[in-house]
Amino acid sequence: MKLYYSAGACSLSPHIVAVEAGIPLDLERVSLGKTPHTTASGIDFSTVNPNGYVPALELDDGTLLTEGPAIVQYLADLKPESGLAPAAGTLARVQVQSWLNFIGTELHKMYSPWLFHAEYGEQAQTVARKKIAERLAFVDAHLAAGGPFLLGERFSVADAYLFTIVSWSKLVHVDLSAFAHVRNYLDRVAQRPAVKEAMKAEGLKVAA
Ligand SMILES: N[C@@H](CCC(=O)N[C@@H](CS)C(=O)NCC(=O)O)C(=O)O
């Protein structure tokens, strides 16, 4: 299986999940900085994913899976014993899907593209930061009441996604000072050996 990724982008989430589950991946880096996006092997990435975004997971039979929340569940289901996602069809699984959707629509797509492109202007970015702060207050209260992870005691695919997205905060000036539980959570997740391994493989700075 090959994961098309960009260092530190949302593709870090399935990367973490694969390492947590002990699933070996081939990695192919995609440069998102220029259009068309090209991959490390020099192909136009739009010939792989017509939407042009990472993550994309190419299965051994050539099938391409896109959309981070779907990819992480696929990976977790390959190794159910990893406990990264509860069994399909259970209420607990729907709760994970609820978190994945929340992170995707209420956080990921507020940070990106809005805070990554100055051309959207200060007004749009102020609105995005305000919305993100509201959502992070909700996450903070949830972690305070039922942590240490989103589902309680067990790290899940939703944590890989939340960690990946909220770790962008410093880069795009989202102030986390009011969210002590979120900050502690990021520190805790950053210490996981699988998280360190995935980040190192992407050339990212790893927590001490
Ligand atoms: N709906 C997609 C969105 C993925 C996405 O936003 N990827 C970003 C990186 S975090 C990207 O590749 N952006 C480049 C582009 O859209 O051209 C998902 O949830 O997987």
PDB file of C-alpha atoms and ligand atoms in Angstrom:
ATOM      1  CA  MET A   1       0.000   0.000   0.000  1.00  0.00           C
ATOM      2  CA  LYS A   2       1.186   3.465  -0.792  1.00  0.00           C
ATOM      3  CA  LEU A   3       0.233   6.638   1.062  1.00  0.00           C
ATOM      4  CA  TYR A   4       0.483   9.881  -0.847  1.00  0.00           C
ATOM      5  CA  TYR A   5       1.270  12.491   1.761  1.00  0.00           C
ATOM      6  CA  SER A   6       2.638  15.934   2.329  1.00  0.00           C
ATOM      7  CA  ALA A   7       4.772  16.579   5.399  1.00  0.00           C
ATOM      8  CA  GLY A   8       2.626  17.596   8.359  1.00  0.00           C
ATOM      9  CA  ALA A   9      -0.552  17.856   6.276  1.00  0.00           C
ATOM     10  CA  CYS A  10      -3.758  16.028   7.172  1.00  0.00           C
ATOM     11  CA  SER A  11      -2.177  12.909   5.647  1.00  0.00           C
ATOM     12  CA  LEU A  12      -0.172  12.621   8.874  1.00  0.00           C
ATOM     13  CA  SER A  13      -3.338  11.211  10.450  1.00  0.00           C
ATOM     14  CA  PRO A  14      -3.514   7.987   8.371  1.00  0.00           C
ATOM     15  CA  HIS A  15       0.265   7.789   8.571  1.00  0.00           C
ATOM     16  CA  ILE A  16       0.059   7.724  12.385  1.00  0.00           C
ATOM     17  CA  VAL A  17      -2.743   5.166  12.270  1.00  0.00           C
ATOM     18  CA  ALA A  18      -0.729   2.853  10.013  1.00  0.00           C
ATOM     19  CA  VAL A  19       2.285   3.009  12.331  1.00  0.00           C
ATOM     20  CA  GLU A  20       0.086   2.515  15.416  1.00  0.00           C
ATOM     21  CA  ALA A  21      -1.456  -0.553  13.753  1.00  0.00           C
ATOM     22  CA  GLY A  22       1.863  -1.936  12.537  1.00  0.00           C
ATOM     23  CA  ILE A  23       0.850  -1.701   8.877  1.00  0.00           C
ATOM     24  CA  PRO A  24       3.830  -1.101   6.588  1.00  0.00           C
ATOM     25  CA  LEU A  25       3.291   1.661   4.042  1.00  0.00           C
ATOM     26  CA  ASP A  26       5.177   2.900   1.045  1.00  0.00           C
ATOM     27  CA  LEU A  27       5.246   6.673   1.234  1.00  0.00           C
ATOM     28  CA  GLU A  28       5.186   9.040  -1.704  1.00  0.00           C
ATOM     29  CA  ARG A  29       5.549  12.704  -0.985  1.00  0.00           C
ATOM     30  CA  VAL A  30       3.411  15.231  -2.835  1.00  0.00           C
ATOM     31  CA  SER A  31       4.507  18.842  -3.241  1.00  0.00           C
ATOM     32  CA  LEU A  32       1.446  20.949  -2.575  1.00  0.00           C
ATOM     33  CA  GLY A  33       3.321  24.236  -3.009  1.00  0.00           C
ATOM     34  CA  LYS A  34       2.998  24.400  -6.793  1.00  0.00           C
ATOM     35  CA  THR A  35       0.249  23.671  -9.291  1.00  0.00           C
ATOM     36  CA  PRO A  36      -0.014  21.084 -10.678  1.00  0.00           C
ATOM     37  CA  HIS A  37       1.017  19.215  -7.542  1.00  0.00           C
ATOM     38  CA  THR A  38       3.769  16.757  -8.366  1.00  0.00           C
ATOM     39  CA  THR A  39       4.875  13.675  -6.495  1.00  0.00           C
ATOM     40  CA  ALA A  40       8.396  12.719  -5.475  1.00  0.00           C
ATOM     41  CA  SER A  41       8.557  10.348  -8.455  1.00  0.00           C
ATOM     42  CA  GLY A  42       7.688  13.246 -10.751  1.00  0.00           C
ATOM     43  CA  ILE A  43       4.095  12.506 -11.719  1.00  0.00           C
ATOM     44  CA  ASP A  44       1.264  15.018 -11.822  1.00  0.00           C
ATOM     45  CA  PHE A  45      -0.680  14.134  -8.649  1.00  0.00           C
ATOM     46  CA  SER A  46      -4.010  14.982 -10.303  1.00  0.00           C
ATOM     47  CA  THR A  47      -3.544  11.823 -12.391  1.00  0.00           C
ATOM     48  CA  VAL A  48      -3.687   9.909  -9.075  1.00  0.00           C
ATOM     49  CA  ASN A  49      -6.351  11.917  -7.231  1.00  0.00           C
ATOM     50  CA  PRO A  50      -8.319  14.190  -9.557  1.00  0.00           C
ATOM     51  CA  ASN A  51      -9.176  16.352  -6.531  1.00  0.00           C
ATOM     52  CA  GLY A  52      -5.460  16.973  -6.124  1.00  0.00           C
ATOM     53  CA  TYR A  53      -5.344  16.563  -2.358  1.00  0.00           C
ATOM     54  CA  VAL A  54      -3.684  14.255   0.126  1.00  0.00           C
ATOM     55  CA  PRO A  55      -4.173  11.834   1.779  1.00  0.00           C
ATOM     56  CA  ALA A  56      -4.666   9.203  -0.910  1.00  0.00           C
ATOM     57  CA  LEU A  57      -4.042   5.553  -0.216  1.00  0.00           C
ATOM     58  CA  GLU A  58      -3.272   3.286  -3.141  1.00  0.00           C
ATOM     59  CA  LEU A  59      -4.086  -0.317  -2.323  1.00  0.00           C
ATOM     60  CA  ASP A  60      -2.047  -3.202  -3.676  1.00  0.00           C
ATOM     61  CA  ASP A  61      -4.728  -3.953  -6.313  1.00  0.00           C
ATOM     62  CA  GLY A  62      -4.567  -0.355  -7.558  1.00  0.00           C
ATOM     63  CA  THR A  63      -7.752   0.850  -5.849  1.00  0.00           C
ATOM     64  CA  LEU A  64      -7.415   4.425  -4.643  1.00  0.00           C
ATOM     65  CA  LEU A  65      -8.972   5.416  -1.340  1.00  0.00           C
ATOM     66  CA  THR A  66      -9.353   9.102  -0.576  1.00  0.00           C
ATOM     67  CA  GLU A  67     -10.781  11.134   2.317  1.00  0.00           C
ATOM     68  CA  GLY A  68      -8.856  10.941   5.556  1.00  0.00           C
ATOM     69  CA  PRO A  69     -11.747   9.813   7.802  1.00  0.00           C
ATOM     70  CA  ALA A  70     -12.462   6.863   5.485  1.00  0.00           C
ATOM     71  CA  ILE A  71      -8.792   5.934   5.102  1.00  0.00           C
ATOM     72  CA  VAL A  72      -8.130   5.787   8.842  1.00  0.00           C
ATOM     73  CA  GLN A  73     -11.122   3.491   9.354  1.00  0.00           C
ATOM     74  CA  TYR A  74      -9.982   1.224   6.532  1.00  0.00           C
ATOM     75  CA  LEU A  75      -6.516   0.949   8.097  1.00  0.00           C
ATOM     76  CA  ALA A  76      -7.895   0.332  11.593  1.00  0.00           C
ATOM     77  CA  ASP A  77     -10.189  -2.402  10.291  1.00  0.00           C
ATOM     78  CA  LEU A  78      -7.225  -4.212   8.738  1.00  0.00           C
ATOM     79  CA  LYS A  79      -5.912  -4.642  12.285  1.00  0.00           C
ATOM     80  CA  PRO A  80      -8.946  -4.790  14.601  1.00  0.00           C
ATOM     81  CA  GLU A  81      -6.709  -6.059  17.387  1.00  0.00           C
ATOM     82  CA  SER A  82      -5.003  -2.638  17.417  1.00  0.00           C
ATOM     83  CA  GLY A  83      -8.163  -1.215  19.036  1.00  0.00           C
ATOM     84  CA  LEU A  84      -7.833   1.938  16.944  1.00  0.00           C
ATOM     85  CA  ALA A  85     -11.517   1.789  15.993  1.00  0.00           C
ATOM     86  CA  PRO A  86     -14.370  -0.098  17.650  1.00  0.00           C
ATOM     87  CA  ALA A  87     -16.090  -2.762  15.533  1.00  0.00           C
ATOM     88  CA  ALA A  88     -18.234  -1.555  12.639  1.00  0.00           C
ATOM     89  CA  GLY A  89     -21.932  -1.534  13.465  1.00  0.00           C
ATOM     90  CA  THR A  90     -21.473  -0.710  17.150  1.00  0.00           C
ATOM     91  CA  LEU A  91     -22.555   2.507  18.794  1.00  0.00           C
ATOM     92  CA  ALA A  92     -18.926   3.103  19.788  1.00  0.00           C
ATOM     93  CA  ARG A  93     -17.953   3.028  16.110  1.00  0.00           C
ATOM     94  CA  VAL A  94     -20.600   5.600  15.280  1.00  0.00           C
ATOM     95  CA  GLN A  95     -19.209   7.772  18.074  1.00  0.00           C
ATOM     96  CA  VAL A  96     -15.771   7.574  16.434  1.00  0.00           C
ATOM     97  CA  GLN A  97     -17.351   8.491  13.107  1.00  0.00           C
ATOM     98  CA  SER A  98     -19.068  11.388  14.805  1.00  0.00           C
ATOM     99  CA  TRP A  99     -15.700  12.667  16.038  1.00  0.00           C
ATOM    100  CA  LEU A 100     -14.074  12.132  12.637  1.00  0.00           C
ATOM    101  CA  ASN A 101     -16.818  14.157  11.002  1.00  0.00           C
ATOM    102  CA  PHE A 102     -16.595  16.868  13.648  1.00  0.00           C
ATOM    103  CA  ILE A 103     -12.837  17.151  13.203  1.00  0.00           C
ATOM    104  CA  GLY A 104     -13.149  17.132   9.416  1.00  0.00           C
ATOM    105  CA  THR A 105     -15.906  19.696   9.062  1.00  0.00           C
ATOM    106  CA  GLU A 106     -15.675  21.861  12.179  1.00  0.00           C
ATOM    107  CA  LEU A 107     -11.894  22.002  12.592  1.00  0.00           C
ATOM    108  CA  HIS A 108      -9.905  20.762   9.576  1.00  0.00           C
ATOM    109  CA  LYS A 109     -11.918  22.777   7.084  1.00  0.00           C
ATOM    110  CA  MET A 110     -11.796  25.874   9.287  1.00  0.00           C
ATOM    111  CA  TYR A 111      -8.013  25.765   9.607  1.00  0.00           C
ATOM    112  CA  SER A 112      -7.578  24.838   5.960  1.00  0.00           C
ATOM    113  CA  PRO A 113      -7.760  26.504   3.557  1.00  0.00           C
ATOM    114  CA  TRP A 114      -8.752  29.694   5.425  1.00  0.00           C
ATOM    115  CA  LEU A 115      -5.752  30.195   7.692  1.00  0.00           C
ATOM    116  CA  PHE A 116      -3.157  28.973   5.202  1.00  0.00           C
ATOM    117  CA  HIS A 117      -3.785  31.567   2.494  1.00  0.00           C
ATOM    118  CA  ALA A 118      -3.324  35.248   3.251  1.00  0.00           C
ATOM    119  CA  GLU A 119      -5.334  36.104   0.136  1.00  0.00           C
ATOM    120  CA  TYR A 120      -8.593  35.202   1.932  1.00  0.00           C
ATOM    121  CA  GLY A 121      -8.059  38.337   3.981  1.00  0.00           C
ATOM    122  CA  GLU A 122      -8.070  39.249   7.631  1.00  0.00           C
ATOM    123  CA  GLN A 123     -11.855  39.269   8.013  1.00  0.00           C
ATOM    124  CA  ALA A 124     -12.278  35.671   6.862  1.00  0.00           C
ATOM    125  CA  GLN A 125      -9.367  34.583   9.017  1.00  0.00           C
ATOM    126  CA  THR A 126     -10.781  36.300  12.103  1.00  0.00           C
ATOM    127  CA  VAL A 127     -14.087  34.508  11.582  1.00  0.00           C
ATOM    128  CA  ALA A 128     -12.283  31.169  11.132  1.00  0.00           C
ATOM    129  CA  ARG A 129     -10.207  31.662  14.304  1.00  0.00           C
ATOM    130  CA  LYS A 130     -13.355  32.545  16.282  1.00  0.00           C
ATOM    131  CA  LYS A 131     -15.161  29.422  15.066  1.00  0.00           C
ATOM    132  CA  ILE A 132     -12.121  27.264  15.806  1.00  0.00           C
ATOM    133  CA  ALA A 133     -11.924  28.691  19.339  1.00  0.00           C
ATOM    134  CA  GLU A 134     -15.590  27.788  19.928  1.00  0.00           C
ATOM    135  CA  ARG A 135     -14.998  24.231  18.743  1.00  0.00           C
ATOM    136  CA  LEU A 136     -11.791  23.867  20.732  1.00  0.00           C
ATOM    137  CA  ALA A 137     -13.642  24.983  23.864  1.00  0.00           C
ATOM    138  CA  PHE A 138     -16.015  22.082  23.278  1.00  0.00           C
ATOM    139  CA  VAL A 139     -13.116  19.639  22.768  1.00  0.00           C
ATOM    140  CA  ASP A 140     -11.340  21.013  25.838  1.00  0.00           C
ATOM    141  CA  ALA A 141     -14.411  20.458  28.021  1.00  0.00           C
ATOM    142  CA  HIS A 142     -14.844  16.972  26.593  1.00  0.00           C
ATOM    143  CA  LEU A 143     -11.225  16.023  27.352  1.00  0.00           C
ATOM    144  CA  ALA A 144     -11.550  17.484  30.854  1.00  0.00           C
ATOM    145  CA  ALA A 145     -14.615  15.364  31.562  1.00  0.00           C
ATOM    146  CA  GLY A 146     -13.734  12.155  29.745  1.00  0.00           C
ATOM    147  CA  GLY A 147     -10.090  12.059  28.633  1.00  0.00           C
ATOM    148  CA  PRO A 148      -7.290  11.324  28.289  1.00  0.00           C
ATOM    149  CA  PHE A 149      -8.364  10.592  24.684  1.00  0.00           C
ATOM    150  CA  LEU A 150     -11.497  11.462  22.732  1.00  0.00           C
ATOM    151  CA  LEU A 151     -13.040   8.077  23.465  1.00  0.00           C
ATOM    152  CA  GLY A 152     -11.749   7.893  26.999  1.00  0.00           C
ATOM    153  CA  GLU A 153      -8.945   5.545  27.949  1.00  0.00           C
ATOM    154  CA  ARG A 154      -8.096   4.307  24.478  1.00  0.00           C
ATOM    155  CA  PHE A 155      -6.274   6.138  21.664  1.00  0.00           C
ATOM    156  CA  SER A 156      -8.310   5.900  18.456  1.00  0.00           C
ATOM    157  CA  VAL A 157      -8.223   6.998  14.830  1.00  0.00           C
ATOM    158  CA  ALA A 158     -10.070  10.156  15.902  1.00  0.00           C
ATOM    159  CA  ASP A 159      -7.100  11.101  18.093  1.00  0.00           C
ATOM    160  CA  ALA A 160      -4.673  10.686  15.199  1.00  0.00           C
ATOM    161  CA  TYR A 161      -6.832  13.130  13.207  1.00  0.00           C
ATOM    162  CA  LEU A 162      -7.418  15.645  16.004  1.00  0.00           C
ATOM    163  CA  PHE A 163      -3.729  15.712  16.908  1.00  0.00           C
ATOM    164  CA  THR A 164      -2.752  16.289  13.277  1.00  0.00           C
ATOM    165  CA  ILE A 165      -5.130  19.187  12.742  1.00  0.00           C
ATOM    166  CA  VAL A 166      -4.773  21.020  16.048  1.00  0.00           C
ATOM    167  CA  SER A 167      -0.985  20.744  15.805  1.00  0.00           C
ATOM    168  CA  TRP A 168      -1.224  23.347  13.025  1.00  0.00           C
ATOM    169  CA  SER A 169      -2.306  25.951  15.573  1.00  0.00           C
ATOM    170  CA  LYS A 170       1.075  27.550  16.199  1.00  0.00           C
ATOM    171  CA  LEU A 171       1.841  27.786  12.493  1.00  0.00           C
ATOM    172  CA  VAL A 172      -1.402  29.607  11.706  1.00  0.00           C
ATOM    173  CA  HIS A 173      -1.673  31.600  14.932  1.00  0.00           C
ATOM    174  CA  VAL A 174      -4.566  29.849  16.608  1.00  0.00           C
ATOM    175  CA  ASP A 175      -4.253  30.693  20.273  1.00  0.00           C
ATOM    176  CA  LEU A 176      -4.488  27.614  22.496  1.00  0.00           C
ATOM    177  CA  SER A 177      -3.748  29.414  25.753  1.00  0.00           C
ATOM    178  CA  ALA A 178      -7.354  29.075  26.981  1.00  0.00           C
ATOM    179  CA  PHE A 179      -7.407  25.322  26.294  1.00  0.00           C
ATOM    180  CA  ALA A 180      -5.161  23.624  28.831  1.00  0.00           C
ATOM    181  CA  HIS A 181      -6.673  20.187  28.285  1.00  0.00           C
ATOM    182  CA  VAL A 182      -6.141  20.437  24.536  1.00  0.00           C
ATOM    183  CA  ARG A 183      -2.537  21.541  25.082  1.00  0.00           C
ATOM    184  CA  ASN A 184      -1.864  18.658  27.486  1.00  0.00           C
ATOM    185  CA  TYR A 185      -3.504  16.302  25.027  1.00  0.00           C
ATOM    186  CA  LEU A 186      -1.256  17.446  22.170  1.00  0.00           C
ATOM    187  CA  ASP A 187       1.808  16.981  24.383  1.00  0.00           C
ATOM    188  CA  ARG A 188       0.628  13.518  25.433  1.00  0.00           C
ATOM    189  CA  VAL A 189      -0.110  12.345  21.896  1.00  0.00           C
ATOM    190  CA  ALA A 190       3.186  13.777  20.633  1.00  0.00           C
ATOM    191  CA  GLN A 191       4.994  11.423  23.024  1.00  0.00           C
ATOM    192  CA  ARG A 192       3.510   8.274  21.498  1.00  0.00           C
ATOM    193  CA  PRO A 193       6.228   6.232  19.792  1.00  0.00           C
ATOM    194  CA  ALA A 194       4.079   5.743  16.671  1.00  0.00           C
ATOM    195  CA  VAL A 195       3.428   9.470  16.407  1.00  0.00           C
ATOM    196  CA  LYS A 196       7.131  10.204  16.722  1.00  0.00           C
ATOM    197  CA  GLU A 197       7.951   7.568  14.115  1.00  0.00           C
ATOM    198  CA  ALA A 198       5.431   8.900  11.592  1.00  0.00           C
ATOM    199  CA  MET A 199       6.528  12.505  12.129  1.00  0.00           C
ATOM    200  CA  LYS A 200      10.189  11.592  11.804  1.00  0.00           C
ATOM    201  CA  ALA A 201       9.485   9.742   8.565  1.00  0.00           C
ATOM    202  CA  GLU A 202       7.877  12.948   7.221  1.00  0.00           C
ATOM    203  CA  GLY A 203      10.917  15.009   8.237  1.00  0.00           C
ATOM    204  CA  LEU A 204       9.012  16.850  10.976  1.00  0.00           C
ATOM    205  CA  LYS A 205      10.367  18.038  14.306  1.00  0.00           C
ATOM    206  CA  VAL A 206       9.639  15.387  16.899  1.00  0.00           C
ATOM    207  CA  ALA A 207       8.854  16.096  20.573  1.00  0.00           C
ATOM    208  CA  ALA A 208      11.792  15.664  22.964  1.00  0.00           C
TER     209      ALA A 208
HETATM  210  N1  LIG B   1     -11.664  16.140   2.039  1.00  0.00           N
HETATM  211  C1  LIG B   1     -10.257  15.819   2.115  1.00  0.00           C
HETATM  212  C2  LIG B   1      -9.465  17.105   2.266  1.00  0.00           C
HETATM  213  C3  LIG B   1      -7.987  16.832   2.283  1.00  0.00           C
HETATM  214  C4  LIG B   1      -7.192  18.124   2.320  1.00  0.00           C
HETATM  215  O1  LIG B   1      -7.707  19.208   2.626  1.00  0.00           O
HETATM  216  N2  LIG B   1      -5.888  17.995   2.013  1.00  0.00           N
HETATM  217  C5  LIG B   1      -5.005  19.131   1.952  1.00  0.00           C
HETATM  218  C6  LIG B   1      -3.825  18.960   2.895  1.00  0.00           C
HETATM  219  S1  LIG B   1      -4.334  18.932   4.585  1.00  0.00           S
HETATM  220  C7  LIG B   1      -4.438  19.228   0.544  1.00  0.00           C
HETATM  221  O2  LIG B   1      -3.909  18.270   0.023  1.00  0.00           O
HETATM  222  N3  LIG B   1      -4.571  20.419  -0.071  1.00  0.00           N
HETATM  223  C8  LIG B   1      -4.043  20.655  -1.368  1.00  0.00           C
HETATM  224  C9  LIG B   1      -5.089  21.017  -2.375  1.00  0.00           C
HETATM  225  O3  LIG B   1      -6.301  20.969  -2.041  1.00  0.00           O
HETATM  226  O4  LIG B   1      -4.726  21.332  -3.503  1.00  0.00           O
HETATM  227  C10 LIG B   1      -9.996  14.849   3.273  1.00  0.00           C
HETATM  228  O5  LIG B   1     -10.681  14.991   4.293  1.00  0.00           O
HETATM  229  O6  LIG B   1      -9.145  13.954   3.150  1.00  0.00           O
END
